[in-house]
Amino acid sequence: CKEYYPEAMATDNYKQILERDDIEVLDIATHPEVRTQLIEDALKAGKHVLSQKPFVTDLDIGERLVKMAKEKNRKLAVNQNGRWAPHFSYIRQAVNQGLIGDVMAAHLAVHWDHGWTADTAFNEIDHLILYDFAIHWFDMLCCIMGGREPKRVYATRARAPEQKAKPPLLAQVVVEYDKAQATLVFDGAVKYGPHDSTIVLGTKGGIRSSGPDLSTQQVVLHTDAGCASPELKGEWFVEGFHGAMAELLSAIEEDREPSNSADNNLQSLALCFAAVASAEEGVPKAPGKVRKTLP
């Protein structure tokens, strides 16, 4: 801080920040277990808030924070930065604009090496894949489905041969909708030939995105008019984080709800919590019925 930002204020007492009138927006990036109190205090102090994901570990607490933000007339958003990854951003906007009609199927799959977590604090998160990692994909699925309520979720997980990490690195999810279906596959122990793909199929067209990783993707849109492949610019780990905060700031300026509002994010969390509970108990779960994630 002294080397790069010598005039910056650095403190371990967050209440000193809340007292400053020249700070209007807080980016709260702590772990979930301490974040709730920080968000509450920030809203009471009249600040707008961007919360790190996952937003909360209890849907009841999330609903209470959403209500508080509305009562205080403050904007509360969640840093679901995957929405602004270039390929996900294009898919999201294409679906929202009706380019492929009504979505009837979505299949998202990631095959990569998540074994680097073995020597980190992430190694202590039992449902590391479905809870900490897959929250981006649950959130993206909710965006693709346009807020349609999922009926049931069935998820499984397994340890990969020779994996060193404590949490199982393999997981898969099936989601049932009225007149639609979705699957999510997470192969987190792939050391050779990593690949990422997203397929969204609708009544008027389809979108396919694929590549060796999340930063290198090619998107193809198919409709009656033919096929088109947009030129994607940027990467997830720059534009994604910029997009989440920029959307909040734009919403404040325009006095509207941000598209990544905490209220909007509750459906993504409900889907995630149901998947974790399903993988733990081995039975399908209804999103919204599972109110808390596992400890």
GROMACS .gro file of C-alpha atoms in nm:
model
  295
    1CYS     CA    1   0.000   0.000   0.000
    2LYS     CA    2   0.277   0.244   0.092
    3GLU     CA    3   0.469   0.160  -0.223
    4TYR     CA    4   0.190   0.183  -0.478
    5TYR     CA    5  -0.076   0.394  -0.305
    6PRO     CA    6   0.106   0.606  -0.044
    7GLU     CA    7  -0.197   0.831   0.009
    8ALA     CA    8  -0.444   0.544   0.055
    9MET     CA    9  -0.613   0.484   0.388
   10ALA     CA   10  -0.544   0.138   0.533
   11THR     CA   11  -0.719   0.021   0.848
   12ASP     CA   12  -0.823  -0.296   1.030
   13ASN     CA   13  -1.127  -0.117   1.175
   14TYR     CA   14  -1.394  -0.119   0.904
   15LYS     CA   15  -1.613   0.121   1.103
   16GLN     CA   16  -1.364   0.397   1.022
   17ILE     CA   17  -1.456   0.347   0.658
   18LEU     CA   18  -1.828   0.356   0.733
   19GLU     CA   19  -1.783   0.694   0.898
   20ARG     CA   20  -1.640   0.853   0.583
   21ASP     CA   21  -1.893   1.057   0.386
   22ASP     CA   22  -1.678   1.048   0.072
   23ILE     CA   23  -1.714   0.668   0.041
   24GLU     CA   24  -2.047   0.569  -0.112
   25VAL     CA   25  -1.985   0.211  -0.228
   26LEU     CA   26  -1.819  -0.080  -0.048
   27ASP     CA   27  -1.679  -0.394  -0.209
   28ILE     CA   28  -1.700  -0.650   0.074
   29ALA     CA   29  -1.483  -0.948  -0.016
   30THR     CA   30  -1.449  -1.132   0.316
   31HIS     CA   31  -1.550  -1.491   0.386
   32PRO     CA   32  -1.929  -1.552   0.421
   33GLU     CA   33  -1.923  -1.620   0.796
   34VAL     CA   34  -1.821  -1.263   0.879
   35ARG     CA   35  -1.970  -1.086   0.579
   36THR     CA   36  -2.330  -1.064   0.699
   37GLN     CA   37  -2.252  -0.825   0.984
   38LEU     CA   38  -2.034  -0.612   0.756
   39ILE     CA   39  -2.314  -0.581   0.500
   40GLU     CA   40  -2.568  -0.493   0.769
   41ASP     CA   41  -2.345  -0.222   0.914
   42ALA     CA   42  -2.267  -0.084   0.568
   43LEU     CA   43  -2.635  -0.059   0.475
   44LYS     CA   44  -2.716   0.107   0.809
   45ALA     CA   45  -2.440   0.359   0.736
   46GLY     CA   46  -2.604   0.443   0.403
   47LYS     CA   47  -2.353   0.267   0.177
   48HIS     CA   48  -2.420   0.075  -0.142
   49VAL     CA   49  -2.265  -0.273  -0.133
   50LEU     CA   50  -2.109  -0.524  -0.370
   51SER     CA   51  -2.090  -0.855  -0.184
   52GLN     CA   52  -1.846  -1.132  -0.269
   53LYS     CA   53  -1.999  -1.463  -0.373
   54PRO     CA   54  -2.146  -1.687  -0.244
   55PHE     CA   55  -2.365  -1.408  -0.106
   56VAL     CA   56  -2.486  -1.589   0.209
   57THR     CA   57  -2.496  -1.941   0.353
   58ASP     CA   58  -2.859  -1.906   0.469
   59LEU     CA   59  -3.143  -1.798   0.239
   60ASP     CA   60  -3.336  -1.647   0.530
   61ILE     CA   61  -3.040  -1.418   0.604
   62GLY     CA   62  -3.014  -1.331   0.235
   63GLU     CA   63  -3.381  -1.234   0.221
   64ARG     CA   64  -3.339  -1.021   0.534
   65LEU     CA   65  -3.043  -0.835   0.382
   66VAL     CA   66  -3.238  -0.777   0.060
   67LYS     CA   67  -3.528  -0.633   0.263
   68MET     CA   68  -3.291  -0.412   0.461
   69ALA     CA   69  -3.132  -0.274   0.144
   70LYS     CA   70  -3.473  -0.184   0.005
   71GLU     CA   71  -3.578  -0.019   0.330
   72LYS     CA   72  -3.256   0.185   0.334
   73ASN     CA   73  -3.295   0.265  -0.038
   74ARG     CA   74  -2.946   0.127  -0.102
   75LYS     CA   75  -2.825  -0.098  -0.382
   76LEU     CA   76  -2.702  -0.444  -0.279
   77ALA     CA   77  -2.534  -0.649  -0.553
   78VAL     CA   78  -2.334  -0.972  -0.568
   79ASN     CA   79  -1.999  -1.021  -0.738
   80GLN     CA   80  -2.117  -1.297  -0.972
   81ASN     CA   81  -1.842  -1.195  -1.211
   82GLY     CA   82  -1.889  -1.498  -1.438
   83ARG     CA   83  -2.187  -1.322  -1.596
   84TRP     CA   84  -1.941  -1.084  -1.762
   85ALA     CA   85  -1.693  -1.343  -1.885
   86PRO     CA   86  -1.694  -1.265  -2.261
   87HIS     CA   87  -1.852  -1.593  -2.377
   88PHE     CA   88  -2.106  -1.605  -2.094
   89SER     CA   89  -2.190  -1.238  -2.147
   90TYR     CA   90  -2.265  -1.297  -2.516
   91ILE     CA   91  -2.475  -1.606  -2.442
   92ARG     CA   92  -2.667  -1.424  -2.170
   93GLN     CA   93  -2.747  -1.126  -2.392
   94ALA     CA   94  -2.837  -1.341  -2.693
   95VAL     CA   95  -3.084  -1.542  -2.485
   96ASN     CA   96  -3.229  -1.229  -2.323
   97GLN     CA   97  -3.288  -1.073  -2.665
   98GLY     CA   98  -3.478  -1.378  -2.784
   99LEU     CA   99  -3.233  -1.477  -3.058
  100ILE     CA  100  -3.287  -1.850  -2.994
  101GLY     CA  101  -3.648  -1.835  -2.878
  102ASP     CA  102  -3.762  -2.023  -2.568
  103VAL     CA  103  -3.480  -2.218  -2.404
  104MET     CA  104  -3.552  -2.590  -2.379
  105ALA     CA  105  -3.208  -2.723  -2.286
  106ALA     CA  106  -2.882  -2.603  -2.136
  107HIS     CA  107  -2.573  -2.817  -2.086
  108LEU     CA  108  -2.264  -2.672  -1.919
  109ALA     CA  109  -1.947  -2.873  -1.866
  110VAL     CA  110  -1.601  -2.795  -1.729
  111HIS     CA  111  -1.307  -3.036  -1.743
  112TRP     CA  112  -1.002  -2.891  -1.566
  113ASP     CA  113  -0.749  -2.945  -1.287
  114HIS     CA  114  -0.867  -2.813  -0.951
  115GLY     CA  115  -0.607  -3.012  -0.764
  116TRP     CA  116  -0.408  -2.699  -0.687
  117THR     CA  117  -0.641  -2.650  -0.390
  118ALA     CA  118  -0.480  -2.940  -0.201
  119ASP     CA  119  -0.225  -2.712  -0.036
  120THR     CA  120  -0.463  -2.423   0.036
  121ALA     CA  121  -0.745  -2.336   0.276
  122PHE     CA  122  -0.990  -2.450   0.005
  123ASN     CA  123  -0.890  -2.805   0.093
  124GLU     CA  124  -1.110  -2.781   0.403
  125ILE     CA  125  -1.430  -2.705   0.208
  126ASP     CA  126  -1.605  -3.042   0.183
  127HIS     CA  127  -1.831  -2.944  -0.109
  128LEU     CA  128  -1.558  -2.742  -0.277
  129ILE     CA  129  -1.678  -2.806  -0.632
  130LEU     CA  130  -2.054  -2.765  -0.598
  131TYR     CA  131  -2.047  -2.485  -0.341
  132ASP     CA  132  -1.740  -2.271  -0.398
  133PHE     CA  133  -1.667  -2.330  -0.767
  134ALA     CA  134  -1.998  -2.420  -0.930
  135ILE     CA  135  -2.184  -2.118  -0.791
  136HIS     CA  136  -2.081  -1.935  -1.111
  137TRP     CA  137  -2.244  -2.205  -1.325
  138PHE     CA  138  -2.559  -2.225  -1.113
  139ASP     CA  139  -2.583  -1.848  -1.148
  140MET     CA  140  -2.529  -1.861  -1.523
  141LEU     CA  141  -2.791  -2.133  -1.560
  142CYS     CA  142  -3.044  -1.911  -1.379
  143CYS     CA  143  -2.958  -1.629  -1.620
  144ILE     CA  144  -3.001  -1.859  -1.920
  145MET     CA  145  -3.337  -1.987  -1.795
  146GLY     CA  146  -3.462  -1.632  -1.743
  147GLY     CA  147  -3.574  -1.677  -1.385
  148ARG     CA  148  -3.783  -1.990  -1.455
  149GLU     CA  149  -3.828  -2.191  -1.138
  150PRO     CA  150  -3.646  -2.526  -1.139
  151LYS     CA  151  -3.863  -2.813  -1.015
  152ARG     CA  152  -3.603  -3.058  -0.885
  153VAL     CA  153  -3.226  -3.098  -0.866
  154TYR     CA  154  -3.030  -3.420  -0.847
  155ALA     CA  155  -2.654  -3.409  -0.791
  156THR     CA  156  -2.374  -3.655  -0.726
  157ARG     CA  157  -2.005  -3.628  -0.644
  158ALA     CA  158  -1.709  -3.865  -0.636
  159ARG     CA  159  -1.340  -3.875  -0.565
  160ALA     CA  160  -1.115  -3.905  -0.868
  161PRO     CA  161  -0.844  -4.174  -0.875
  162GLU     CA  162  -0.514  -4.050  -0.729
  163GLN     CA  163  -0.650  -3.706  -0.634
  164LYS     CA  164  -0.463  -3.545  -0.343
  165ALA     CA  165  -0.726  -3.289  -0.245
  166LYS     CA  166  -0.957  -3.385   0.043
  167PRO     CA  167  -1.288  -3.280  -0.118
  168PRO     CA  168  -1.422  -3.491  -0.407
  169LEU     CA  169  -1.326  -3.323  -0.735
  170LEU     CA  170  -1.591  -3.483  -0.956
  171ALA     CA  171  -1.953  -3.363  -0.953
  172GLN     CA  172  -2.256  -3.359  -1.180
  173VAL     CA  173  -2.602  -3.205  -1.162
  174VAL     CA  174  -2.935  -3.262  -1.339
  175VAL     CA  175  -3.196  -2.986  -1.317
  176GLU     CA  176  -3.563  -3.033  -1.409
  177TYR     CA  177  -3.775  -2.747  -1.543
  178ASP     CA  178  -4.123  -2.730  -1.689
  179LYS     CA  179  -4.067  -2.798  -2.061
  180ALA     CA  180  -3.688  -2.774  -2.026
  181GLN     CA  181  -3.387  -2.958  -1.886
  182ALA     CA  182  -3.031  -2.877  -1.786
  183THR     CA  183  -2.712  -3.056  -1.687
  184LEU     CA  184  -2.389  -2.938  -1.531
  185VAL     CA  185  -2.070  -3.145  -1.528
  186PHE     CA  186  -1.760  -3.064  -1.325
  187ASP     CA  187  -1.455  -3.284  -1.380
  188GLY     CA  188  -1.206  -3.115  -1.150
  189ALA     CA  189  -0.920  -3.367  -1.173
  190VAL     CA  190  -0.834  -3.343  -1.543
  191LYS     CA  191  -0.459  -3.298  -1.586
  192TYR     CA  192  -0.451  -3.352  -1.961
  193GLY     CA  193  -0.667  -3.198  -2.231
  194PRO     CA  194  -0.877  -2.950  -2.030
  195HIS     CA  195  -1.194  -2.833  -2.201
  196ASP     CA  196  -1.492  -2.608  -2.130
  197SER     CA  197  -1.823  -2.608  -2.316
  198THR     CA  198  -2.166  -2.448  -2.296
  199ILE     CA  199  -2.465  -2.549  -2.510
  200VAL     CA  200  -2.797  -2.363  -2.500
  201LEU     CA  201  -3.079  -2.484  -2.726
  202GLY     CA  202  -3.400  -2.297  -2.797
  203THR     CA  203  -3.709  -2.313  -3.017
  204LYS     CA  204  -3.556  -2.076  -3.274
  205GLY     CA  205  -3.187  -2.155  -3.253
  206GLY     CA  206  -2.892  -2.261  -3.046
  207ILE     CA  207  -2.564  -2.133  -2.906
  208ARG     CA  208  -2.247  -2.332  -2.855
  209SER     CA  209  -1.933  -2.213  -2.684
  210SER     CA  210  -1.619  -2.421  -2.635
  211GLY     CA  211  -1.249  -2.393  -2.575
  212PRO     CA  212  -0.952  -2.529  -2.382
  213ASP     CA  213  -1.019  -2.299  -2.085
  214LEU     CA  214  -1.249  -2.026  -1.959
  215SER     CA  215  -1.043  -1.749  -2.120
  216THR     CA  216  -1.020  -1.900  -2.469
  217GLN     CA  217  -1.367  -1.961  -2.608
  218GLN     CA  218  -1.531  -1.966  -2.949
  219VAL     CA  219  -1.904  -1.898  -2.961
  220VAL     CA  220  -2.128  -1.999  -3.253
  221LEU     CA  221  -2.492  -1.890  -3.288
  222HIS     CA  222  -2.724  -2.101  -3.509
  223THR     CA  223  -3.061  -1.972  -3.635
  224ASP     CA  224  -3.276  -1.992  -3.951
  225ALA     CA  225  -3.062  -1.712  -4.092
  226GLY     CA  226  -2.750  -1.928  -4.069
  227CYS     CA  227  -2.465  -1.929  -3.821
  228ALA     CA  228  -2.247  -1.652  -3.682
  229SER     CA  229  -1.942  -1.642  -3.457
  230PRO     CA  230  -1.885  -1.317  -3.265
  231GLU     CA  231  -1.540  -1.177  -3.197
  232LEU     CA  232  -1.503  -1.199  -2.821
  233LYS     CA  233  -1.292  -0.938  -2.645
  234GLY     CA  234  -1.134  -0.958  -2.302
  235GLU     CA  235  -1.114  -1.237  -2.045
  236TRP     CA  236  -1.310  -1.346  -1.740
  237PHE     CA  237  -1.043  -1.238  -1.488
  238VAL     CA  238  -1.046  -0.877  -1.596
  239GLU     CA  239  -1.374  -0.794  -1.766
  240GLY     CA  240  -1.573  -1.021  -1.532
  241PHE     CA  241  -1.477  -0.832  -1.219
  242HIS     CA  242  -1.507  -0.497  -1.396
  243GLY     CA  243  -1.857  -0.590  -1.515
  244ALA     CA  244  -1.991  -0.679  -1.170
  245MET     CA  245  -1.886  -0.348  -1.015
  246ALA     CA  246  -1.969  -0.143  -1.325
  247GLU     CA  247  -2.324  -0.280  -1.326
  248LEU     CA  248  -2.369  -0.176  -0.962
  249LEU     CA  249  -2.230   0.173  -1.025
  250SER     CA  250  -2.450   0.215  -1.333
  251ALA     CA  251  -2.755   0.105  -1.134
  252ILE     CA  252  -2.676   0.363  -0.865
  253GLU     CA  253  -2.635   0.637  -1.127
  254GLU     CA  254  -2.958   0.538  -1.306
  255ASP     CA  255  -3.149   0.465  -0.983
  256ARG     CA  256  -3.252   0.110  -1.078
  257GLU     CA  257  -3.194  -0.242  -0.951
  258PRO     CA  258  -2.862  -0.389  -1.071
  259SER     CA  259  -2.902  -0.704  -1.279
  260ASN     CA  260  -2.671  -0.878  -1.031
  261SER     CA  261  -2.876  -0.767  -0.731
  262ALA     CA  262  -2.876  -0.976  -0.416
  263ASP     CA  263  -3.247  -1.040  -0.470
  264ASN     CA  264  -3.175  -1.177  -0.817
  265ASN     CA  265  -2.890  -1.391  -0.681
  266LEU     CA  266  -3.108  -1.574  -0.426
  267GLN     CA  267  -3.238  -1.811  -0.694
  268SER     CA  268  -2.881  -1.908  -0.786
  269LEU     CA  269  -2.806  -1.977  -0.420
  270ALA     CA  270  -3.124  -2.184  -0.381
  271LEU     CA  271  -3.016  -2.398  -0.676
  272CYS     CA  272  -2.666  -2.437  -0.533
  273PHE     CA  273  -2.788  -2.530  -0.183
  274ALA     CA  274  -3.029  -2.787  -0.327
  275ALA     CA  275  -2.751  -2.946  -0.533
  276VAL     CA  276  -2.519  -2.970  -0.232
  277ALA     CA  277  -2.792  -3.130  -0.021
  278SER     CA  278  -2.880  -3.372  -0.301
  279ALA     CA  279  -2.518  -3.483  -0.341
  280GLU     CA  280  -2.492  -3.529   0.034
  281GLU     CA  281  -2.814  -3.730   0.078
  282GLY     CA  282  -2.837  -3.903  -0.260
  283VAL     CA  283  -3.194  -3.789  -0.337
  284PRO     CA  284  -3.344  -3.509  -0.553
  285LYS     CA  285  -3.413  -3.177  -0.383
  286ALA     CA  286  -3.647  -2.887  -0.458
  287PRO     CA  287  -3.466  -2.551  -0.479
  288GLY     CA  288  -3.588  -2.314  -0.212
  289LYS     CA  289  -3.674  -2.592   0.030
  290VAL     CA  290  -3.309  -2.626   0.136
  291ARG     CA  291  -3.261  -2.302   0.326
  292LYS     CA  292  -2.900  -2.341   0.439
  293THR     CA  293  -2.586  -2.481   0.289
  294LEU     CA  294  -2.399  -2.750   0.477
  295PRO     CA  295  -2.132  -2.635   0.728
   0.00000   0.00000   0.00000
